[in-house]
Coordinates of C-alpha atoms in Angstrom, one line a residue:
M1 CA 0.0 0.0 0.0
P2 CA 1.5 3.3 -1.0
A3 CA 2.2 5.8 1.7
P4 CA -0.1 8.9 1.9
L5 CA 1.2 12.0 0.3
S6 CA 2.1 15.1 2.3
P7 CA 1.3 18.7 1.3
A8 CA 4.9 19.1 0.0
P9 CA 4.4 17.5 -3.5
F10 CA 1.2 19.5 -4.1
V11 CA 2.9 22.8 -3.2
G12 CA 6.0 21.9 -5.3
A13 CA 3.9 21.0 -8.3
G14 CA 1.7 24.1 -7.9
V15 CA 4.8 26.4 -7.7
G16 CA 6.3 24.7 -10.8
V17 CA 3.2 25.2 -12.9
V18 CA 2.9 28.9 -11.8
L19 CA 6.5 29.5 -12.7
M20 CA 6.0 28.0 -16.1
V21 CA 2.9 30.1 -16.8
V22 CA 4.6 33.3 -15.7
A23 CA 7.6 32.4 -17.8
I24 CA 5.5 32.0 -20.9
G25 CA 3.6 35.2 -20.2
V26 CA 6.7 37.5 -19.6
G27 CA 9.1 35.6 -21.8
R28 CA 11.5 34.5 -19.0
P29 CA 13.0 31.1 -20.0
D30 CA 15.0 31.0 -16.7
L31 CA 11.7 30.8 -14.7
A32 CA 10.5 28.0 -17.0
V33 CA 13.7 26.1 -16.2
I34 CA 13.1 26.5 -12.5
G35 CA 9.5 25.3 -12.9
V36 CA 10.6 22.2 -14.9
V37 CA 13.2 21.4 -12.2
L38 CA 10.5 21.6 -9.5
L39 CA 8.1 19.4 -11.4
A40 CA 10.9 16.8 -12.1
A41 CA 11.8 16.8 -8.4
V42 CA 8.2 16.2 -7.4
A43 CA 7.8 13.4 -9.9
T44 CA 11.1 11.7 -8.8
A45 CA 10.2 12.0 -5.1
L46 CA 6.8 10.4 -5.8
A47 CA 8.3 7.6 -7.8
I48 CA 10.8 6.6 -5.1
G49 CA 9.9 4.6 -2.1
R50 CA 6.1 5.1 -1.9
R51 CA 5.6 1.5 -1.0
T52 CA 7.4 2.0 2.4
T53 CA 4.7 2.7 4.9
A54 CA 6.5 2.1 8.2
A55 CA 9.9 2.3 9.8
R56 CA 11.4 -0.4 11.9
T57 CA 12.9 0.7 15.2
V58 CA 15.4 -1.3 17.4
L59 CA 16.3 -0.1 20.9
R60 CA 19.0 -1.9 22.8
R61 CA 20.9 -1.1 26.0
G62 CA 24.6 -0.4 25.3
A63 CA 27.7 -0.3 27.4
A64 CA 27.8 2.7 29.8
G65 CA 31.4 3.3 29.2
P66 CA 33.8 4.9 31.7
E67 CA 31.1 7.2 33.2
A68 CA 29.0 4.4 34.6
S69 CA 27.5 6.6 37.4
T70 CA 27.1 10.3 38.3
P71 CA 28.9 11.8 41.3
T72 CA 25.8 11.1 43.4
G73 CA 26.0 7.4 42.4
H74 CA 23.0 7.3 40.1
P75 CA 23.7 4.9 37.2
V76 CA 24.1 6.2 33.6
V77 CA 22.6 4.0 31.0
T78 CA 23.4 4.2 27.2
V79 CA 20.6 3.3 24.8
A80 CA 21.3 2.8 21.1
A81 CA 18.3 3.6 18.9
G82 CA 18.4 2.2 15.3
A83 CA 15.8 2.8 12.6
R84 CA 15.5 1.2 9.2
A85 CA 13.2 2.5 6.4
P86 CA 14.0 1.3 2.9
G87 CA 13.1 3.9 0.3
A88 CA 12.8 6.8 2.8
E89 CA 15.0 9.8 3.1
L90 CA 14.6 10.5 6.8
V91 CA 13.4 8.8 9.9
T92 CA 11.9 10.9 12.7
V93 CA 12.0 9.4 16.2
T94 CA 10.1 10.8 19.2
A95 CA 11.6 9.2 22.3
T96 CA 10.0 9.4 25.7
V97 CA 12.8 8.9 28.2
L98 CA 12.0 7.5 31.6
A99 CA 8.4 8.5 31.2
H100 CA 9.1 12.2 31.8
R101 CA 11.5 13.6 29.1
T102 CA 10.8 13.8 25.4
E103 CA 13.6 13.9 22.8
R104 CA 13.1 14.3 19.0
L105 CA 15.6 12.8 16.7
V106 CA 16.0 12.9 12.9
L107 CA 18.0 10.0 11.5
A108 CA 19.3 9.5 7.9
A109 CA 17.6 6.7 6.0
P110 CA 17.6 3.9 5.0
R111 CA 19.5 3.1 8.2
G112 CA 20.2 5.6 11.0
T113 CA 21.4 5.3 14.6
A114 CA 21.5 7.6 17.6
T115 CA 22.7 7.2 21.2
L116 CA 20.7 8.3 24.2
R117 CA 22.3 8.7 27.7
L118 CA 20.0 8.3 30.6
V119 CA 20.5 9.1 34.2
T120 CA 18.0 7.3 36.4
V121 CA 17.5 7.6 40.1
H122 CA 15.4 4.4 40.2
S123 CA 16.5 0.8 40.3
G124 CA 14.8 -2.4 39.5
D125 CA 12.6 -3.2 36.4
Q126 CA 11.7 0.0 34.6
Q127 CA 10.8 1.2 31.1
L128 CA 13.7 3.3 29.9
V129 CA 12.6 4.5 26.5
T130 CA 9.4 4.5 24.4
A131 CA 10.2 5.5 20.8
E132 CA 7.6 6.4 18.0
T133 CA 9.1 6.3 14.5
R134 CA 7.9 7.6 11.2
A135 CA 9.5 7.3 7.7
V136 CA 9.6 10.4 5.6
G137 CA 10.2 10.2 1.8
A138 CA 12.4 12.3 -0.5
D139 CA 11.8 16.0 -0.1
G140 CA 9.1 15.3 2.4
A141 CA 6.8 14.0 -0.4
W142 CA 5.2 11.3 1.7
A143 CA 5.2 10.0 5.3
S144 CA 4.2 6.8 7.0
P145 CA 0.6 7.0 8.1
T146 CA 1.0 5.7 11.7
P147 CA 4.2 5.6 13.8
T148 CA 5.8 2.3 14.8
V149 CA 6.3 2.1 18.6
A150 CA 9.2 0.4 20.3
R151 CA 9.8 0.0 24.0
L152 CA 13.0 -0.8 26.0
T153 CA 12.6 -2.3 29.5
A154 CA 15.7 -2.9 31.6
R155 CA 16.6 -4.1 35.1
I156 CA 18.8 -1.6 36.8
V157 CA 20.9 -3.1 39.6
P158 CA 21.4 -0.6 42.5
P159 CA 24.9 0.5 43.3
A160 CA 26.7 -1.2 46.2
R161 CA 27.9 1.4 48.7
P162 CA 31.1 0.7 50.7
M163 CA 30.7 -0.6 54.2
P164 CA 34.1 -0.6 55.9
F165 CA 32.6 -1.6 59.3
L166 CA 30.2 -4.5 59.8
P167 CA 28.0 -5.0 62.8
L168 CA 28.3 -8.6 64.1
P169 CA 26.3 -10.8 66.5
R170 CA 27.7 -11.4 69.9
V171 CA 28.8 -15.0 69.2
P172 CA 29.6 -15.9 65.5
S173 CA 28.2 -19.3 64.8
G174 CA 30.4 -20.4 61.9
L175 CA 33.7 -22.1 61.8
T176 CA 35.5 -20.2 59.0
G177 CA 35.4 -16.6 57.9
E178 CA 37.0 -13.3 58.5
H179 CA 35.5 -12.4 61.9
D180 CA 37.1 -13.0 65.3
A181 CA 35.4 -15.7 67.4
A182 CA 35.5 -15.9 71.2
R183 CA 37.4 -19.2 71.1
P184 CA 41.2 -19.6 70.6
G185 CA 42.4 -20.7 67.2
D186 CA 44.3 -19.6 64.1
G187 CA 43.9 -16.6 61.8
G188 CA 42.5 -14.0 64.2
E189 CA 43.9 -11.2 66.3
F190 CA 46.1 -11.6 69.4
R191 CA 44.3 -13.2 72.3
D192 CA 46.9 -13.9 75.1
I193 CA 50.2 -15.5 76.2
H194 CA 49.6 -19.0 77.6
P195 CA 51.8 -21.8 79.0
F196 CA 52.6 -24.4 76.4
A197 CA 50.1 -27.3 76.6
T198 CA 49.5 -30.6 74.7
G199 CA 48.3 -29.8 71.2
D200 CA 50.0 -26.4 70.9
R201 CA 52.2 -26.1 67.8
L202 CA 55.9 -25.5 68.2
R203 CA 55.8 -22.6 65.8
R204 CA 53.5 -20.7 68.2
I205 CA 56.2 -20.6 70.9
D206 CA 56.9 -16.9 71.8
W207 CA 60.6 -17.0 72.7
K208 CA 60.7 -13.4 74.0
A209 CA 57.7 -14.1 76.3
T210 CA 59.4 -17.4 77.4
A211 CA 62.6 -15.6 78.3
R212 CA 60.6 -13.0 80.3
L213 CA 58.1 -15.3 82.1
A214 CA 59.8 -18.6 82.5
R215 CA 60.5 -19.5 86.2
R216 CA 62.2 -22.9 85.8
P217 CA 64.0 -24.8 83.0
G218 CA 61.6 -26.2 80.4
D219 CA 58.9 -23.6 80.8
L220 CA 57.5 -22.5 77.4
F221 CA 54.9 -19.9 76.5
V222 CA 52.9 -19.7 73.3
R223 CA 51.1 -16.8 71.7
R224 CA 47.4 -17.6 71.2
T225 CA 45.1 -15.9 68.7
F226 CA 41.3 -15.8 68.3
A227 CA 39.8 -18.2 65.8
T228 CA 38.0 -16.8 62.8
A229 CA 34.4 -17.5 62.1
D230 CA 31.6 -16.5 59.7
I231 CA 28.1 -15.4 60.6
D232 CA 24.5 -15.8 59.4
V233 CA 22.9 -12.5 58.1
A234 CA 19.2 -12.5 57.5
L235 CA 18.1 -9.5 55.3
I236 CA 14.4 -8.9 55.6
L237 CA 12.7 -6.2 53.6
D238 CA 9.4 -4.6 54.6
D239 CA 7.8 -3.8 51.2
A240 CA 4.5 -2.4 52.5
E241 CA 5.2 1.2 51.2
D242 CA 7.0 2.9 48.4
V243 CA 7.1 6.6 49.2
T244 CA 9.4 9.5 48.3
G245 CA 10.9 12.0 50.6
M246 CA 8.1 14.5 49.8
P247 CA 5.1 13.8 52.1
G248 CA 2.8 15.6 49.7
D249 CA 3.4 12.9 47.0
W250 CA 2.8 9.9 49.3
L251 CA -0.7 9.3 47.9
R252 CA 0.3 9.7 44.2
A253 CA 3.7 7.9 44.2
D254 CA 4.6 9.4 40.9
R255 CA 7.9 7.8 39.6
S256 CA 8.2 10.4 36.8
L257 CA 9.3 13.0 39.4
Q258 CA 12.7 11.3 39.3
V259 CA 13.3 11.4 43.0
P260 CA 14.3 8.3 44.9
T261 CA 11.6 6.3 46.6
S262 CA 11.9 4.1 49.7
M263 CA 12.1 1.0 47.6
D264 CA 15.0 2.5 45.7
V265 CA 16.7 3.1 49.0
A266 CA 15.8 -0.4 50.2
R267 CA 17.3 -2.1 47.1
E268 CA 20.5 -0.1 47.4
A269 CA 20.8 -0.8 51.2
S270 CA 20.0 -4.5 50.7
W271 CA 22.5 -4.9 47.9
S272 CA 25.2 -3.0 49.7
I273 CA 24.8 -5.0 52.9
A274 CA 24.7 -8.3 51.0
C275 CA 27.8 -7.5 49.1
A276 CA 29.7 -6.4 52.2
Y277 CA 28.9 -9.6 54.2
L278 CA 29.4 -11.9 51.1
D279 CA 32.9 -10.4 50.7
A280 CA 33.6 -11.4 54.2
G281 CA 32.6 -15.0 53.6
D282 CA 29.4 -14.9 55.5
Q283 CA 26.1 -16.7 54.9
V284 CA 23.4 -14.2 53.7
S285 CA 19.7 -14.8 53.1
F286 CA 17.0 -12.4 51.8
Q287 CA 13.3 -12.3 52.4
V288 CA 10.4 -10.0 51.5
L289 CA 7.6 -9.7 54.1
S290 CA 4.8 -9.9 51.5
R291 CA 6.3 -12.9 49.7
L292 CA 8.0 -15.2 52.3
G293 CA 7.6 -18.1 49.9
S294 CA 10.1 -16.5 47.4
A295 CA 12.9 -16.2 50.0
V296 CA 16.5 -16.7 49.0
P297 CA 17.9 -19.3 51.5
R298 CA 21.2 -18.5 53.2
G299 CA 24.4 -19.2 51.3
S300 CA 27.7 -17.7 50.2
G301 CA 29.8 -17.5 47.1
A302 CA 29.4 -16.3 43.6
R303 CA 26.2 -18.2 42.9
Q304 CA 24.6 -16.8 46.0
R305 CA 25.6 -13.3 45.0
E306 CA 23.8 -13.7 41.7
R307 CA 20.7 -15.1 43.3
L308 CA 20.6 -12.2 45.7
R309 CA 21.2 -9.7 42.9
A310 CA 18.2 -10.9 41.0
S311 CA 15.9 -11.1 44.0
I312 CA 16.9 -7.7 45.3
A313 CA 16.7 -5.9 41.9
T314 CA 13.2 -7.2 41.3
A315 CA 11.8 -6.4 44.8
T316 CA 8.8 -4.1 44.5
A317 CA 6.2 -2.7 47.0
A318 CA 3.2 -4.9 47.7
P319 CA 0.1 -4.3 49.9
R320 CA 0.5 -5.7 53.4
T321 CA -1.5 -8.9 53.9
P322 CA -2.1 -10.9 57.1
R323 CA 0.8 -13.4 57.5
R324 CA 0.5 -16.8 59.0
R325 CA 4.1 -16.8 60.2
T326 CA 7.0 -14.5 60.8
P327 CA 10.2 -14.7 58.7
L328 CA 12.4 -17.7 59.8
V329 CA 16.0 -16.8 60.6
A330 CA 18.9 -19.1 61.7
A331 CA 19.8 -19.3 65.4
G332 CA 22.2 -16.6 66.4
A333 CA 21.9 -14.8 63.1
L334 CA 22.2 -11.1 62.6
V335 CA 18.8 -9.8 61.6
V336 CA 18.7 -6.8 59.3
L337 CA 15.3 -5.3 58.9
L338 CA 14.8 -2.7 56.2
S339 CA 11.6 -0.6 56.8
T340 CA 10.1 2.9 56.7
F341 CA 8.6 2.2 60.1
L342 CA 5.4 3.9 59.1
D343 CA 3.3 1.2 61.0
D344 CA 3.6 -0.9 64.1
E345 CA 4.3 -4.2 62.4
S346 CA 8.0 -3.5 62.0
V347 CA 8.4 -2.7 65.7
R348 CA 6.6 -5.9 66.6
L349 CA 9.1 -7.9 64.6
V350 CA 12.1 -6.2 66.1
E351 CA 10.7 -7.0 69.6
L352 CA 10.2 -10.6 68.6
W353 CA 13.7 -11.1 67.3
R354 CA 15.3 -9.3 70.2
A355 CA 13.4 -11.5 72.7
A356 CA 14.8 -14.5 70.8
G357 CA 18.3 -13.3 71.4
H358 CA 19.2 -12.0 68.0
R359 CA 21.1 -8.8 67.3
V360 CA 18.9 -6.7 65.1
L361 CA 20.0 -3.9 62.8
A362 CA 17.0 -1.7 61.9
V363 CA 17.7 0.1 58.6
D364 CA 15.6 3.2 58.1
I365 CA 14.9 3.3 54.3
L366 CA 12.7 6.5 54.2
P367 CA 14.4 9.0 51.8
Q368 CA 15.5 12.3 53.1
L369 CA 12.5 14.5 53.8
R370 CA 11.7 17.5 51.7
S371 CA 9.0 19.9 52.9
E372 CA 8.8 22.5 50.1
R373 CA 5.4 23.3 48.4
L374 CA 3.3 21.6 51.1
R375 CA -0.2 22.9 51.8
R376 CA -1.2 23.7 55.4
E377 CA -3.2 20.6 55.8
E378 CA -0.4 18.5 54.3
I379 CA 2.0 20.0 56.8
A380 CA -0.3 19.1 59.7
A381 CA -0.8 15.6 58.4
S382 CA 2.9 15.0 57.9
R383 CA 3.7 16.2 61.4
I384 CA 1.3 13.6 62.9
V385 CA 2.6 10.7 60.7
L386 CA 6.3 11.6 61.3
G387 CA 5.7 12.1 65.0
L388 CA 4.2 8.6 65.3
R389 CA 7.2 7.3 63.2
A390 CA 9.6 8.9 65.6
D391 CA 7.9 7.1 68.5
R392 CA 8.3 3.8 66.7
L393 CA 12.0 4.4 66.1
A394 CA 12.4 5.3 69.8
D395 CA 10.7 1.9 70.7
V396 CA 13.1 0.1 68.3
V397 CA 16.1 1.6 70.0
A398 CA 14.6 0.9 73.5
T399 CA 14.5 -2.9 72.6
G400 CA 18.3 -2.9 72.2
A401 CA 18.3 -2.9 68.4
D402 CA 20.7 -0.8 66.4
L403 CA 19.2 1.9 64.2
L404 CA 20.9 3.0 60.9
A405 CA 19.5 5.8 58.6
W406 CA 20.6 4.8 55.2
D407 CA 19.7 7.7 52.9
G408 CA 22.1 10.3 54.2
S409 CA 25.7 11.3 54.0
A410 CA 28.3 8.6 53.6
G411 CA 30.3 9.9 56.5
A412 CA 27.4 9.7 58.9
R413 CA 26.6 6.2 57.8
T414 CA 30.2 5.1 58.2
A415 CA 30.4 6.7 61.7
A416 CA 27.2 4.9 62.8
L417 CA 28.5 1.5 61.5
R418 CA 31.8 2.0 63.3
A419 CA 30.0 2.6 66.6
M420 CA 27.9 -0.5 66.0
A421 CA 31.0 -2.7 65.2
R422 CA 32.6 -1.7 68.5
V423 CA 29.8 -2.8 70.8
R424 CA 29.6 -6.4 69.7
R425 CA 31.5 -7.9 72.7
R426 CA 29.3 -6.1 75.2
R427 CA 26.1 -7.6 74.0

């Protein structure tokens, strides 16, 4: 089916005929030549490529290159847009980027490519680009009747923030790892100087200590160290809400605002904590409160890292439903609860785990609050909600759990983690 004509060929033919009539009337052969050229151009444009009615568009995610993230840590994604329209002269592409920004591109036919660089503050599964493409014939003589639409959906893995200090349970339960256990063994920090006993290795004899402490011939002293151990870490995500740092937007939850939401913060915190403990050789599990059946069992190593990456990147908010059981965690495990603490359920869980003897790290995933452009009634409502939330956070601390606000400065987060790492042996 031939493509419909645009007004361009009719205008060109009309101008050509008028020029020829004027040339005959006034005796101007130069005007007649111009008119003939216009008519020939219109005829040529109509004869070429009118069977092309649509353009084919291909969107693919490319390599981000050396600038994989912005200074704030938001990932930079490169999208290659390719269009093919045989018989056309141009291809027009209207690309809607991240559901809020529109870019218009003109590509040379029959094959044209363009590159779009996207900076997204969201993680997880999201629609990056929606492109509408039209084919345009020579000299704009015809255009495809309806645009072809192509969409690119990608899974954005959140960045892993550095965690130089790791909170640990009071007694590590594993046998191998990078953390100091309470029992003597090999690989850990200095424990004490002890008289030589059966089973001690000769290479552990401290000759300086022996010369200083020996009271009779044959006395030997050895340098003992702590054994190293691994721990169980249970990551539990409260996915009941997905709110931004703007209380006035809590009912709408508009992702096109391009501001981080609590689930973005939760995915980043979960992935950062998981990577830090996996690097230390620990056993890490991941559960979502609304979907306990899809939990990732505890494990370590490269395969466990990939399982956690996929599960964390696809975590989304879901309505809270009555649960028949609470999340199961291993005995003596460090429980990391990620929640906005906008209801009482998270406080109940913390109290339950603390009563069972677990060390609990409560991670506050609410984004940094912004109070601009709030109406009077919104200010009053936000004060009530945030006041109740502050009471819940105080209850969490009163149970003996550690509280960490994730969405803040890296220095404050590191200082809080350092303080938590120091108090392990007193709990």
